[in-house]
mmCIF file of C-alpha atoms and ligand atoms in Angstrom:
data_model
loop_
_atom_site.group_PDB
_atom_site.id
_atom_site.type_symbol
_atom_site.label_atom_id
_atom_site.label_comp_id
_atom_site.label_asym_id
_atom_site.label_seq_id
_atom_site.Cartn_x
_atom_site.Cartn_y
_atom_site.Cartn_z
ATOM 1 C CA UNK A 1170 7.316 29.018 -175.586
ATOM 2 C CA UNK A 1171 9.139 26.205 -175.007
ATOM 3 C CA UNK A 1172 8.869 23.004 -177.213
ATOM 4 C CA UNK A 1173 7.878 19.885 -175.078
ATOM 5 C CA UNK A 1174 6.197 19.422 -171.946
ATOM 6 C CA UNK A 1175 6.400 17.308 -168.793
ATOM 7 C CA UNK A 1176 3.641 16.947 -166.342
ATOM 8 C CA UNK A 1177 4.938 15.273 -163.049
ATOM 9 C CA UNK A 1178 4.065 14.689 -159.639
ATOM 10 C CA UNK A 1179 5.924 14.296 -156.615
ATOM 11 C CA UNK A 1180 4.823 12.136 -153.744
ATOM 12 C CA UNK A 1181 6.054 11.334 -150.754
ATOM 13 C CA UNK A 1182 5.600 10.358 -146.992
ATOM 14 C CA UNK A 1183 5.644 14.021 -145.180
ATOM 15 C CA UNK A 1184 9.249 15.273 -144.349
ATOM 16 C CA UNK A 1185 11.145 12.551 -146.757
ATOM 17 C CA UNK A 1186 12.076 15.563 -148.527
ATOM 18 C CA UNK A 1187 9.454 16.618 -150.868
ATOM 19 C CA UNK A 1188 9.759 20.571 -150.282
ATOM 20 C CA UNK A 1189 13.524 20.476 -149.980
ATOM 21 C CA UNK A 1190 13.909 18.539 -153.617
ATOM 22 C CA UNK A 1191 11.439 21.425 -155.556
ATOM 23 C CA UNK A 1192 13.636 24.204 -153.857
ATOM 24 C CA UNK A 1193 17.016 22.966 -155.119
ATOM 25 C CA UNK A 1194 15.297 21.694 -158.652
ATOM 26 C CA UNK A 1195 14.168 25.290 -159.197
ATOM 27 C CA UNK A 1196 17.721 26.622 -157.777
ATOM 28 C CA UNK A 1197 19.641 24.430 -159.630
ATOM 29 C CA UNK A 1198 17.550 25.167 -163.076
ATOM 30 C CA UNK A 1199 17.545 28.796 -161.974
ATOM 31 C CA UNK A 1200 14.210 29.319 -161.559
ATOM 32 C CA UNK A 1201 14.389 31.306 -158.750
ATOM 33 C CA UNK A 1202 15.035 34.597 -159.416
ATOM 34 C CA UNK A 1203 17.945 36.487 -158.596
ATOM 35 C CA UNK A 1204 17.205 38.210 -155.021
ATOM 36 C CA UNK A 1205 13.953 35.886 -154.153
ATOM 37 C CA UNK A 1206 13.926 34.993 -150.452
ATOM 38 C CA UNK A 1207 14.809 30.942 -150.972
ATOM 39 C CA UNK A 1208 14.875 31.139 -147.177
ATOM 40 C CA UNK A 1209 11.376 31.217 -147.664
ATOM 41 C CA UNK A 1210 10.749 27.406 -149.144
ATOM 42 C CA UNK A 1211 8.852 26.930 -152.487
ATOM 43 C CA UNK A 1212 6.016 24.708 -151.343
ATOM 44 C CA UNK A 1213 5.181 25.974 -148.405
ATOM 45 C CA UNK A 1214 3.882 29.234 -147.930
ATOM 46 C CA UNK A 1215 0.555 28.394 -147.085
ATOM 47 C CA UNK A 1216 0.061 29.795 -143.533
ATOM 48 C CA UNK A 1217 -1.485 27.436 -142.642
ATOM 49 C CA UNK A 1218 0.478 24.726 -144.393
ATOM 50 C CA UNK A 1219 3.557 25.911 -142.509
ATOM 51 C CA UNK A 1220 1.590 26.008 -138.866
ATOM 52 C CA UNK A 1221 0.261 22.303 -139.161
ATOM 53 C CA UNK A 1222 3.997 21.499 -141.398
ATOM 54 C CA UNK A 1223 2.092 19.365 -144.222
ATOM 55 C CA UNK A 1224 1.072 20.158 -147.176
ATOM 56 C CA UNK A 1225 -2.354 20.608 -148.092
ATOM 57 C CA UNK A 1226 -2.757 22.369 -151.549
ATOM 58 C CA UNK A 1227 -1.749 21.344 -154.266
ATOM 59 C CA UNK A 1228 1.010 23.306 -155.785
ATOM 60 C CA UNK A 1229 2.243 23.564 -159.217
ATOM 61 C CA UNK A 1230 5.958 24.846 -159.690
ATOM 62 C CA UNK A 1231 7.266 24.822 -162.976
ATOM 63 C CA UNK A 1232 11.198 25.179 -164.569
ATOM 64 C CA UNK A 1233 12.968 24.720 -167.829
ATOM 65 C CA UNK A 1234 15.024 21.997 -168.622
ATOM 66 C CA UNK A 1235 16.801 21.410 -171.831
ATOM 67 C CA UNK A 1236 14.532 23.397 -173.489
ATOM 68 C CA UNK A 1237 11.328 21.130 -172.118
ATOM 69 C CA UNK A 1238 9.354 23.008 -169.466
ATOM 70 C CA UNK A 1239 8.570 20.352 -166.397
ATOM 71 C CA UNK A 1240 5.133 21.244 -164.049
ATOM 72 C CA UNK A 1241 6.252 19.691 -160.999
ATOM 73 C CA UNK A 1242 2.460 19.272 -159.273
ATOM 74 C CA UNK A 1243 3.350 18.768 -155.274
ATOM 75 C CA UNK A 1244 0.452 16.161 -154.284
ATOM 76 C CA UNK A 1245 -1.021 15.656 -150.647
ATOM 77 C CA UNK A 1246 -0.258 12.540 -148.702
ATOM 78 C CA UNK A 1247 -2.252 12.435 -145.538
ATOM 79 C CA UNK A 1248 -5.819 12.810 -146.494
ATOM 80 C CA UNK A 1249 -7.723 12.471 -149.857
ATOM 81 C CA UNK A 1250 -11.029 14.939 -149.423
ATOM 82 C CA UNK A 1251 -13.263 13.890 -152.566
ATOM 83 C CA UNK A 1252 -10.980 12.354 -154.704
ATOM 84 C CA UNK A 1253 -8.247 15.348 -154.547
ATOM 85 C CA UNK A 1254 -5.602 12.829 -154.885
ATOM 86 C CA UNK A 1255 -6.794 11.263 -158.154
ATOM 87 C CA UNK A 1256 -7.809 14.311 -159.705
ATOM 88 C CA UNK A 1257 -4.197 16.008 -158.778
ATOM 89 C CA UNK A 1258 -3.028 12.947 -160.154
ATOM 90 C CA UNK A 1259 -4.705 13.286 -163.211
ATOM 91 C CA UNK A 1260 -3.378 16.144 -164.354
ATOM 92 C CA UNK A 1261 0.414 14.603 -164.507
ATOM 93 C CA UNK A 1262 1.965 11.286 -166.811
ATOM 94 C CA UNK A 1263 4.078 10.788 -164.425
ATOM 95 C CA UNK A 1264 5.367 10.703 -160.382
ATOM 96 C CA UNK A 1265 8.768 11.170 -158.480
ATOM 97 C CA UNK A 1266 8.213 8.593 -155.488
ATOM 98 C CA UNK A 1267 10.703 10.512 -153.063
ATOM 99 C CA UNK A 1268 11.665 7.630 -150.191
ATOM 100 C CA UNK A 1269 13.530 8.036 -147.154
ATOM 101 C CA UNK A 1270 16.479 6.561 -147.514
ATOM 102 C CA UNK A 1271 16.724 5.121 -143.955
ATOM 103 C CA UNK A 1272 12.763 5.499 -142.748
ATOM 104 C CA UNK A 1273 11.424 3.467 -145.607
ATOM 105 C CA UNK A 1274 8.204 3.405 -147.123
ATOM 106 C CA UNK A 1275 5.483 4.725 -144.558
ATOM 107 C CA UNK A 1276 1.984 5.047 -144.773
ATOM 108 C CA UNK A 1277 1.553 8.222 -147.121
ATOM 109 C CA UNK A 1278 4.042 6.545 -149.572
ATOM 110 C CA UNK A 1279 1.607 3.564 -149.346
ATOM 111 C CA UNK A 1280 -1.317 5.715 -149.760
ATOM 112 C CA UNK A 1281 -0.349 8.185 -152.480
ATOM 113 C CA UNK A 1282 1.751 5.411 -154.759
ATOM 114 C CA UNK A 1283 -1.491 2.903 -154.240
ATOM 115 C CA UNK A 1284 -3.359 6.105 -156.651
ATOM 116 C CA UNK A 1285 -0.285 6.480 -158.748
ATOM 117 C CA UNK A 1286 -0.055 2.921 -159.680
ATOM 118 C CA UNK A 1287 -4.120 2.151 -159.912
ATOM 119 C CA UNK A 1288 -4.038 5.360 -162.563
ATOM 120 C CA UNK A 1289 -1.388 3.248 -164.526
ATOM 121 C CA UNK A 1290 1.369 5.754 -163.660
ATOM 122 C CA UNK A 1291 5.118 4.410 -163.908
ATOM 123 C CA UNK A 1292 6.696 6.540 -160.513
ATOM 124 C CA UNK A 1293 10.712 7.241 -160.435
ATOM 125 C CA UNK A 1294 11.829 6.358 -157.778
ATOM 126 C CA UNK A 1295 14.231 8.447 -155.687
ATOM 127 C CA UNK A 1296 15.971 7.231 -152.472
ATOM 128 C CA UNK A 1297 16.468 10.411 -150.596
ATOM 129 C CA UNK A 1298 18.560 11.308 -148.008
ATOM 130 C CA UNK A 1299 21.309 9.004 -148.545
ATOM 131 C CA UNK A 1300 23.712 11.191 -146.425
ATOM 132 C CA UNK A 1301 22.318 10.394 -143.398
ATOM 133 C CA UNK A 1302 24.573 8.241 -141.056
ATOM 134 C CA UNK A 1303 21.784 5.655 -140.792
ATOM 135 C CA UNK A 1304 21.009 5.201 -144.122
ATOM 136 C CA UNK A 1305 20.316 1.723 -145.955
ATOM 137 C CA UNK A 1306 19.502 2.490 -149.587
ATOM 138 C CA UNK A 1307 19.303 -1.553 -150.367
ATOM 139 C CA UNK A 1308 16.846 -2.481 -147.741
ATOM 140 C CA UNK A 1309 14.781 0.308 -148.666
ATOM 141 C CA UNK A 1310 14.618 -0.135 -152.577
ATOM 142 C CA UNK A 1311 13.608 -3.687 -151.327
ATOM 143 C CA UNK A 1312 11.102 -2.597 -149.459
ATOM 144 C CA UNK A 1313 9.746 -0.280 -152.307
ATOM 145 C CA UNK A 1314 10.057 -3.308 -154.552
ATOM 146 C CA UNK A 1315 7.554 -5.194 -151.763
ATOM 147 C CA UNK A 1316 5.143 -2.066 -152.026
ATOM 148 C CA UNK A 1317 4.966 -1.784 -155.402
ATOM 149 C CA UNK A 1318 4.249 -5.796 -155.825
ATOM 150 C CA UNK A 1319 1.752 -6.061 -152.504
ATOM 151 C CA UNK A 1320 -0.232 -2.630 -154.175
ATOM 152 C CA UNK A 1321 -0.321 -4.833 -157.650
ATOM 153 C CA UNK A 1322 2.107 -2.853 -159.789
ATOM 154 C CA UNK A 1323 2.365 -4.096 -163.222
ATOM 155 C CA UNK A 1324 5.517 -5.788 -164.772
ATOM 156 C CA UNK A 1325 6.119 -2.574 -166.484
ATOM 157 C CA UNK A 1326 5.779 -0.148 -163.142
ATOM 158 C CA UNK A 1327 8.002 -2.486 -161.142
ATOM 159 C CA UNK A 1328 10.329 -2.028 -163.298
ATOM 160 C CA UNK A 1329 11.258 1.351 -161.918
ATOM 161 C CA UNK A 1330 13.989 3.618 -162.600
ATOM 162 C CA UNK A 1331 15.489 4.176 -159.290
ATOM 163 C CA UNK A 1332 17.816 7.469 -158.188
ATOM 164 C CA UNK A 1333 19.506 7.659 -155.154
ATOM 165 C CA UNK A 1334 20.622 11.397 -153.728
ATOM 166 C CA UNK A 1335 20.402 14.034 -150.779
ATOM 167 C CA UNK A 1336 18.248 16.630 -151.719
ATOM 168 C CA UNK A 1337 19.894 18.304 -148.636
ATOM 169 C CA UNK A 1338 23.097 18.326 -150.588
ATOM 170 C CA UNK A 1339 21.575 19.015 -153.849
ATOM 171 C CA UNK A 1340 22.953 15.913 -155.683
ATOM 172 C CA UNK A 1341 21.297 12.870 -156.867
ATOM 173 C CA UNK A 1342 22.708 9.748 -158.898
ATOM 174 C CA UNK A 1343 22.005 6.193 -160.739
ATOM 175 C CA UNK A 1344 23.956 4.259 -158.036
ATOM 176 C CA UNK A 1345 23.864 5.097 -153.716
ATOM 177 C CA UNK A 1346 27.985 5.417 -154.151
ATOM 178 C CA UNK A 1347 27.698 7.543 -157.447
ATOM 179 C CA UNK A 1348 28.923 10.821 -158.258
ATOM 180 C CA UNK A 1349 27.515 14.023 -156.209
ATOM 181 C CA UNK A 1350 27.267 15.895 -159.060
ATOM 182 C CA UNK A 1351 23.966 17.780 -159.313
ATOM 183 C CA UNK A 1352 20.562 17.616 -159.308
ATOM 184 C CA UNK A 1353 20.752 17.222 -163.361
ATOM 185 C CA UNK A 1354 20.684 14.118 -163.219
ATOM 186 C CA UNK A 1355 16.765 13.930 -162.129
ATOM 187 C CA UNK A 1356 15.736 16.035 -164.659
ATOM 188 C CA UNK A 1357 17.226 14.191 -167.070
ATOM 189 C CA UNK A 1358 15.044 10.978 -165.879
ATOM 190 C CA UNK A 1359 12.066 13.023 -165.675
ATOM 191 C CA UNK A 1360 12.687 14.058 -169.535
ATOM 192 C CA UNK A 1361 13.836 10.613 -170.037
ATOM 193 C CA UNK A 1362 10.590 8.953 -168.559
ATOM 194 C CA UNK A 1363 8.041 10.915 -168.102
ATOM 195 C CA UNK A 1364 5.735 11.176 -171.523
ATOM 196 C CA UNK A 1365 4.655 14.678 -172.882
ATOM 197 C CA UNK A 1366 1.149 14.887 -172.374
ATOM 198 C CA UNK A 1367 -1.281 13.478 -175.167
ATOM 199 C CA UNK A 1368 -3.313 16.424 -176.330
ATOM 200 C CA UNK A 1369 -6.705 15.200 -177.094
ATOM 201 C CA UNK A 1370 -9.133 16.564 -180.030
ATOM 202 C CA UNK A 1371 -11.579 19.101 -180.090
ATOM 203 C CA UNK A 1372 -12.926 22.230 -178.301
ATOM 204 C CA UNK A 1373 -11.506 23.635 -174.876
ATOM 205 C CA UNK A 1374 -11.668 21.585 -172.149
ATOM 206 C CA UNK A 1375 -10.080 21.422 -168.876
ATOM 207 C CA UNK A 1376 -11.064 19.407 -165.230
ATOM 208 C CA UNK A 1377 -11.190 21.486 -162.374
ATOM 209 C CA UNK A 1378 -8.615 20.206 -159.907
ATOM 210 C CA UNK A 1379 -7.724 22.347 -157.053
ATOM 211 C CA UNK A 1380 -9.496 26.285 -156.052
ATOM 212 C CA UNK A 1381 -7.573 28.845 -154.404
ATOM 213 C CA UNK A 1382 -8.354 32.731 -153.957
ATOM 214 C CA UNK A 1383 -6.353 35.410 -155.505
ATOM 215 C CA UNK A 1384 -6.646 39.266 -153.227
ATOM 216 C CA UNK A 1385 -7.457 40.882 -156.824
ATOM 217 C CA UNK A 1386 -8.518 38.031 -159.281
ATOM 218 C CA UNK A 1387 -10.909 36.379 -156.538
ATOM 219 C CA UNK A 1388 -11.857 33.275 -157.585
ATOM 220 C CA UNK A 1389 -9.191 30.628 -159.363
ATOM 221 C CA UNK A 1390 -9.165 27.229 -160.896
ATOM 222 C CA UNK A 1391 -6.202 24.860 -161.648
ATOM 223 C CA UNK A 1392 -6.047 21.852 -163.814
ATOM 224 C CA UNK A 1393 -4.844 20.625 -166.698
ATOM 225 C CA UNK A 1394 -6.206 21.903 -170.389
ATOM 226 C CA UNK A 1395 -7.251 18.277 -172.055
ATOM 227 C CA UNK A 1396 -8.244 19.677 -175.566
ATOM 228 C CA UNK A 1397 -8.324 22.999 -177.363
ATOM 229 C CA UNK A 1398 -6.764 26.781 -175.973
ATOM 230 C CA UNK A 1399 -7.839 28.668 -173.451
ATOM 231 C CA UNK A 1400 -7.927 32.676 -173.408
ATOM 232 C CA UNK A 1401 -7.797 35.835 -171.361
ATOM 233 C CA UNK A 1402 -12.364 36.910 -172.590
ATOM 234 C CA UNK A 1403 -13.419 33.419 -173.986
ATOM 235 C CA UNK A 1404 -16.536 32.450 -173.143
ATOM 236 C CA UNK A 1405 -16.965 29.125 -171.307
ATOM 237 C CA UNK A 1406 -19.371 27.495 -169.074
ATOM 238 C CA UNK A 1407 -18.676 24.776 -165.934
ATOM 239 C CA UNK A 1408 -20.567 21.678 -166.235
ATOM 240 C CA UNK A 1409 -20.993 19.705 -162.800
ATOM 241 C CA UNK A 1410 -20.364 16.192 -162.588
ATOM 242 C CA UNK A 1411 -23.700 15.467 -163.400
ATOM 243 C CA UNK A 1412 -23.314 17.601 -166.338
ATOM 244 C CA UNK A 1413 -25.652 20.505 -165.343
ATOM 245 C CA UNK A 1414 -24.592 23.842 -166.390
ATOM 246 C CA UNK A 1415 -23.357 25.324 -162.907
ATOM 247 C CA UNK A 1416 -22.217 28.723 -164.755
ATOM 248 C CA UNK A 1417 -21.795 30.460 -167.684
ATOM 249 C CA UNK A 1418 -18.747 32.790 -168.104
ATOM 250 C CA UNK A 1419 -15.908 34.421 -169.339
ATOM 251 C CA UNK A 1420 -12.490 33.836 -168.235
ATOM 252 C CA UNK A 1421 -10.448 37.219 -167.163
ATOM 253 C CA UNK A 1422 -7.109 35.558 -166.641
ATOM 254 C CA UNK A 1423 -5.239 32.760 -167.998
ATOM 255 C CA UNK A 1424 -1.847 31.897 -165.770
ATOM 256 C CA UNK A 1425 0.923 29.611 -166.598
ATOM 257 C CA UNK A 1426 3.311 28.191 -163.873
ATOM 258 C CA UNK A 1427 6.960 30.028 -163.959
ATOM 259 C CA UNK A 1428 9.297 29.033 -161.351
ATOM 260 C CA UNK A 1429 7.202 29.493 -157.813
ATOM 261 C CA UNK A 1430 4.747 32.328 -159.686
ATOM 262 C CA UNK A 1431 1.489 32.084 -161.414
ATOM 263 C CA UNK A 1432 1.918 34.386 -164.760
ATOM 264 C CA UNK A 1433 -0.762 35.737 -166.747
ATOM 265 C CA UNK A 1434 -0.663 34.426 -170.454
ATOM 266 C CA UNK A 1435 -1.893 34.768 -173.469
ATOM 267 C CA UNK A 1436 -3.221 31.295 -174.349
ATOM 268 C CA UNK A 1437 -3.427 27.703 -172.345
ATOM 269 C CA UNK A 1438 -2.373 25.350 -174.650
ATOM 270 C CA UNK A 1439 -3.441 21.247 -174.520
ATOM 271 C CA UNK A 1440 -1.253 19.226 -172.464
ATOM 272 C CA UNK A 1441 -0.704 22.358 -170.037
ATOM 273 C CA UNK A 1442 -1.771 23.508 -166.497
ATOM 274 C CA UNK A 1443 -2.897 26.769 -166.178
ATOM 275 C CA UNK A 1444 -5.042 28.307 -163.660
ATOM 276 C CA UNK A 1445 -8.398 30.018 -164.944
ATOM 277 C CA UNK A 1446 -9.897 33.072 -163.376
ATOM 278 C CA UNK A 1447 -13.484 35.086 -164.225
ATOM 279 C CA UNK A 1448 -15.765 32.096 -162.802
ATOM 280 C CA UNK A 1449 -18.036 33.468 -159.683
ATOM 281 C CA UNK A 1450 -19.698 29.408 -158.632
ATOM 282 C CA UNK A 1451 -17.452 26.942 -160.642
ATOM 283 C CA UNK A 1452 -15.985 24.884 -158.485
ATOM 284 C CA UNK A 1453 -13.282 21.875 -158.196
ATOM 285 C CA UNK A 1454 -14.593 18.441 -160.696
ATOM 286 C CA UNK A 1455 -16.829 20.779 -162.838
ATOM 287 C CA UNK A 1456 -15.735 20.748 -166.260
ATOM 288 C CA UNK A 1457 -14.717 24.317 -167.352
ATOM 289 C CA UNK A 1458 -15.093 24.104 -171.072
ATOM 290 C CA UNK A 1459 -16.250 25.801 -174.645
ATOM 291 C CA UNK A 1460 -19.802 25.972 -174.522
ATOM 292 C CA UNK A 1461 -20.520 23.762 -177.547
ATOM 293 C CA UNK A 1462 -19.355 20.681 -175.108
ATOM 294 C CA UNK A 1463 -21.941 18.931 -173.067
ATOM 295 C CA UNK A 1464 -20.156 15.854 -171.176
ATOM 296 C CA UNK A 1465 -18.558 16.680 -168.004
ATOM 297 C CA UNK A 1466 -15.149 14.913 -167.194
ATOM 298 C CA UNK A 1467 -13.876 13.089 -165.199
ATOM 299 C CA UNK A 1468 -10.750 11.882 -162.873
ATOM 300 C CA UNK A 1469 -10.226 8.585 -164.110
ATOM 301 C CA UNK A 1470 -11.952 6.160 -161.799
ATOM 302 C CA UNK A 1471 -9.535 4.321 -159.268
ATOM 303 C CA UNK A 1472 -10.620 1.160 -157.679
ATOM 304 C CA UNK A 1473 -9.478 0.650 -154.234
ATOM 305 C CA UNK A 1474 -6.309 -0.542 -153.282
ATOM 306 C CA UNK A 1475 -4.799 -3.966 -152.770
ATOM 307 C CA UNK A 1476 -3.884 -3.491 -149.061
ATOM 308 C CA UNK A 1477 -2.250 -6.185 -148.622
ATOM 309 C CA UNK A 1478 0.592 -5.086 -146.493
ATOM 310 C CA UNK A 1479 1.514 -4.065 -142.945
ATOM 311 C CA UNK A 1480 3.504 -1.027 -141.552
HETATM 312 P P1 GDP B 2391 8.566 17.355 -146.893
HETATM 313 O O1 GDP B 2391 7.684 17.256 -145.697
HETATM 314 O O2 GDP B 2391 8.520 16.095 -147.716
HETATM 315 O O3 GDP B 2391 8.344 18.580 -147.723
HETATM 316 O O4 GDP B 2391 10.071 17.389 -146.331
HETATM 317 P P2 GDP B 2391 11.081 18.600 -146.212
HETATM 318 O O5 GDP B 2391 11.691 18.931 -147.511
HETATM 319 O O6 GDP B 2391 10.450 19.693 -145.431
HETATM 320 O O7 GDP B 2391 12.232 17.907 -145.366
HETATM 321 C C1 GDP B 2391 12.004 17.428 -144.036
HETATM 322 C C2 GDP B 2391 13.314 17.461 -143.242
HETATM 323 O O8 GDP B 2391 14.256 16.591 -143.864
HETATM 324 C C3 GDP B 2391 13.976 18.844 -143.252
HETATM 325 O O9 GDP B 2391 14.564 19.045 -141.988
HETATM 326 C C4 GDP B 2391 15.033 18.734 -144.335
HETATM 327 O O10 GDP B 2391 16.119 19.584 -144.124
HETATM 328 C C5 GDP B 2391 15.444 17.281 -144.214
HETATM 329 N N1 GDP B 2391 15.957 16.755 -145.489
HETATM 330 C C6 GDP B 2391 15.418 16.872 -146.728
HETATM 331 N N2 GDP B 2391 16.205 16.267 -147.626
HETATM 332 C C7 GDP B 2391 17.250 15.753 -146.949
HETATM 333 C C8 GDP B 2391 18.409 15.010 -147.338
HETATM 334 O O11 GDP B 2391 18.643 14.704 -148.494
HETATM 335 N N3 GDP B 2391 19.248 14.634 -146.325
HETATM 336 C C9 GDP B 2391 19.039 14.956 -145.024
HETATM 337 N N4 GDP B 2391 19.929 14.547 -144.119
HETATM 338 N N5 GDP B 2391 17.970 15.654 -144.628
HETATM 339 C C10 GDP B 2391 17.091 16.055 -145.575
#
């Protein structure tokens, strides 16, 4: 058990580098395991993922840093389908805005940051793929300055941290003509930056964020545990939005993120994501909870975007 916890998200416009970055932060924390296929990428072994080449799920990867444990949550860019985006979002304090370094802010970096910033998150930012021939790191922190100030960032998120690096190369830095040391250097921002979660009082209680199927568990639920433990035979129910009881039941399996696996635990603490299996109807935005609690949750409300400017 490690002593503090980060909870961050990365966003980005698709192929500015999103799946690259997770592989060499797990490499370079050494995460991966010795004799695991990294030819095979972290985020993206979703068939289907890899046939369309986005990402769709979210995905939860998790390493050890200086003794903190970061959950790196990957978050979808190209299409929000009932508010998948805020809830993903939800579950983190903080973002990695990953920017090409010569494409600029595009559309999915205007969509996902508009959620990041209206949730009151303050995003690193990361100039990627400075070792192209064609990049212009000034001109595109500029331009990330713009988006952040036309999407109504407050004083405090436009005043970014800002990291420039190649994923590709596995080195990032404070200045475009830094040192290519390592990928440290991120880390140490995310530590630096990103809060540990605020564990709330009271009872278990965690919002369902994203489902996925497990061949011998079946059914599974991620998201983030907001107050209390969670435990392999506790008894919980899911309580819909509307706070109807949708199921009563107990959990079989509690998994923790390790590296690119899902790990059966012991206990979910407060603060963490785990995923949750047992349920047979609970679904994603039901509240999976002790049964003494009666209000559902929910992902903070967003309102929509300032879209005030052109790509
Ligand atoms: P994603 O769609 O955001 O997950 O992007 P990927 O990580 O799949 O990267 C998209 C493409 O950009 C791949 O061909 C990567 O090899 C390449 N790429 C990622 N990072 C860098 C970088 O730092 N420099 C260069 N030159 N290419 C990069």
């Amino acid at each position: 058990m490690t002593a503090t916890l980060r909870n961050v998200a990365i966003i980005a416009h698709v192929d500015h580098g999103k799946t690259t970055l997770i592989d060499v932060l797990l490499r370079s924390s050494g995460s991966f395991r010795t004799g695991q296929q990294v030819a095979e990428r972290a985020m993206d072994s979703n068939d289907l993922e890899r046939e369309r080449g986005i990402t769709i799920l979210a995905k939860v990867t998790s390493l050890v840093w200086n003794d903190a444990r970061i959950n790196i949550v990957d978050t979808p860019g190209h299409a929000d389908f009932g508010g998948e985006v805020e809830r993903i979002l939800n579950m983190v304090d903080g973002a990695i805005l990953l920017v090409d370094a010569a494409e600029g802010p595009m559309p999915q970096t205007k969509f996902v940051l508009s959620k990041a910033l209206a949730i009151g998150l303050k995003p690193i930012v990361v100039i990627n793929k400075i070792d192209k021939p064609d990049a212009r790191p000034d001109f595109v922190l500029d331009a990330v300055f713009d988006l952040f100030a036309a999407l109504d960032a407050t004083e405090e998120q436009l005043d970014f941290p800002v990291m420039y690096g190649s994923a590709k190369q596995g080195w990032m830095s404070d200045s475009p003509d830094g040192s290519q040391e390592s990928i440290g250097p991120l880390l140490d921002k995310v530590l630096e930056h990103v809060p540990a979660p605020e564990v709330e009082e009271g009872p278990f209680r965690l919002l369902a964020t994203t489902l996925d199927a497990d061949p011998f568990l079946g059914r599974i639920l991620t998201g983030r545990v907001r107050s209390g433990t969670v435990k392999p035979g506790q008894s919980v129910k899911a309580l819909s939005r509307e706070g109807d009881v949708v199921e009563s039941f107990r959990i079989s399996k509690v998994l923790a993120f390790r590296g690119l696996e899902r790990q059966p635990v012991d206990s979910g603490e407060a603060g963490d994501i785990v995923s949750l299996a047992g349920m047979t109807e609970a679904t994603v935005s039901n509240t999976i909870c002790d049964p003494s609690i009666t209000e559902p949750m929910f992902a903070q409300p967003i309102d929509p975007p300032t879209l005030s400017m052109t790509f």
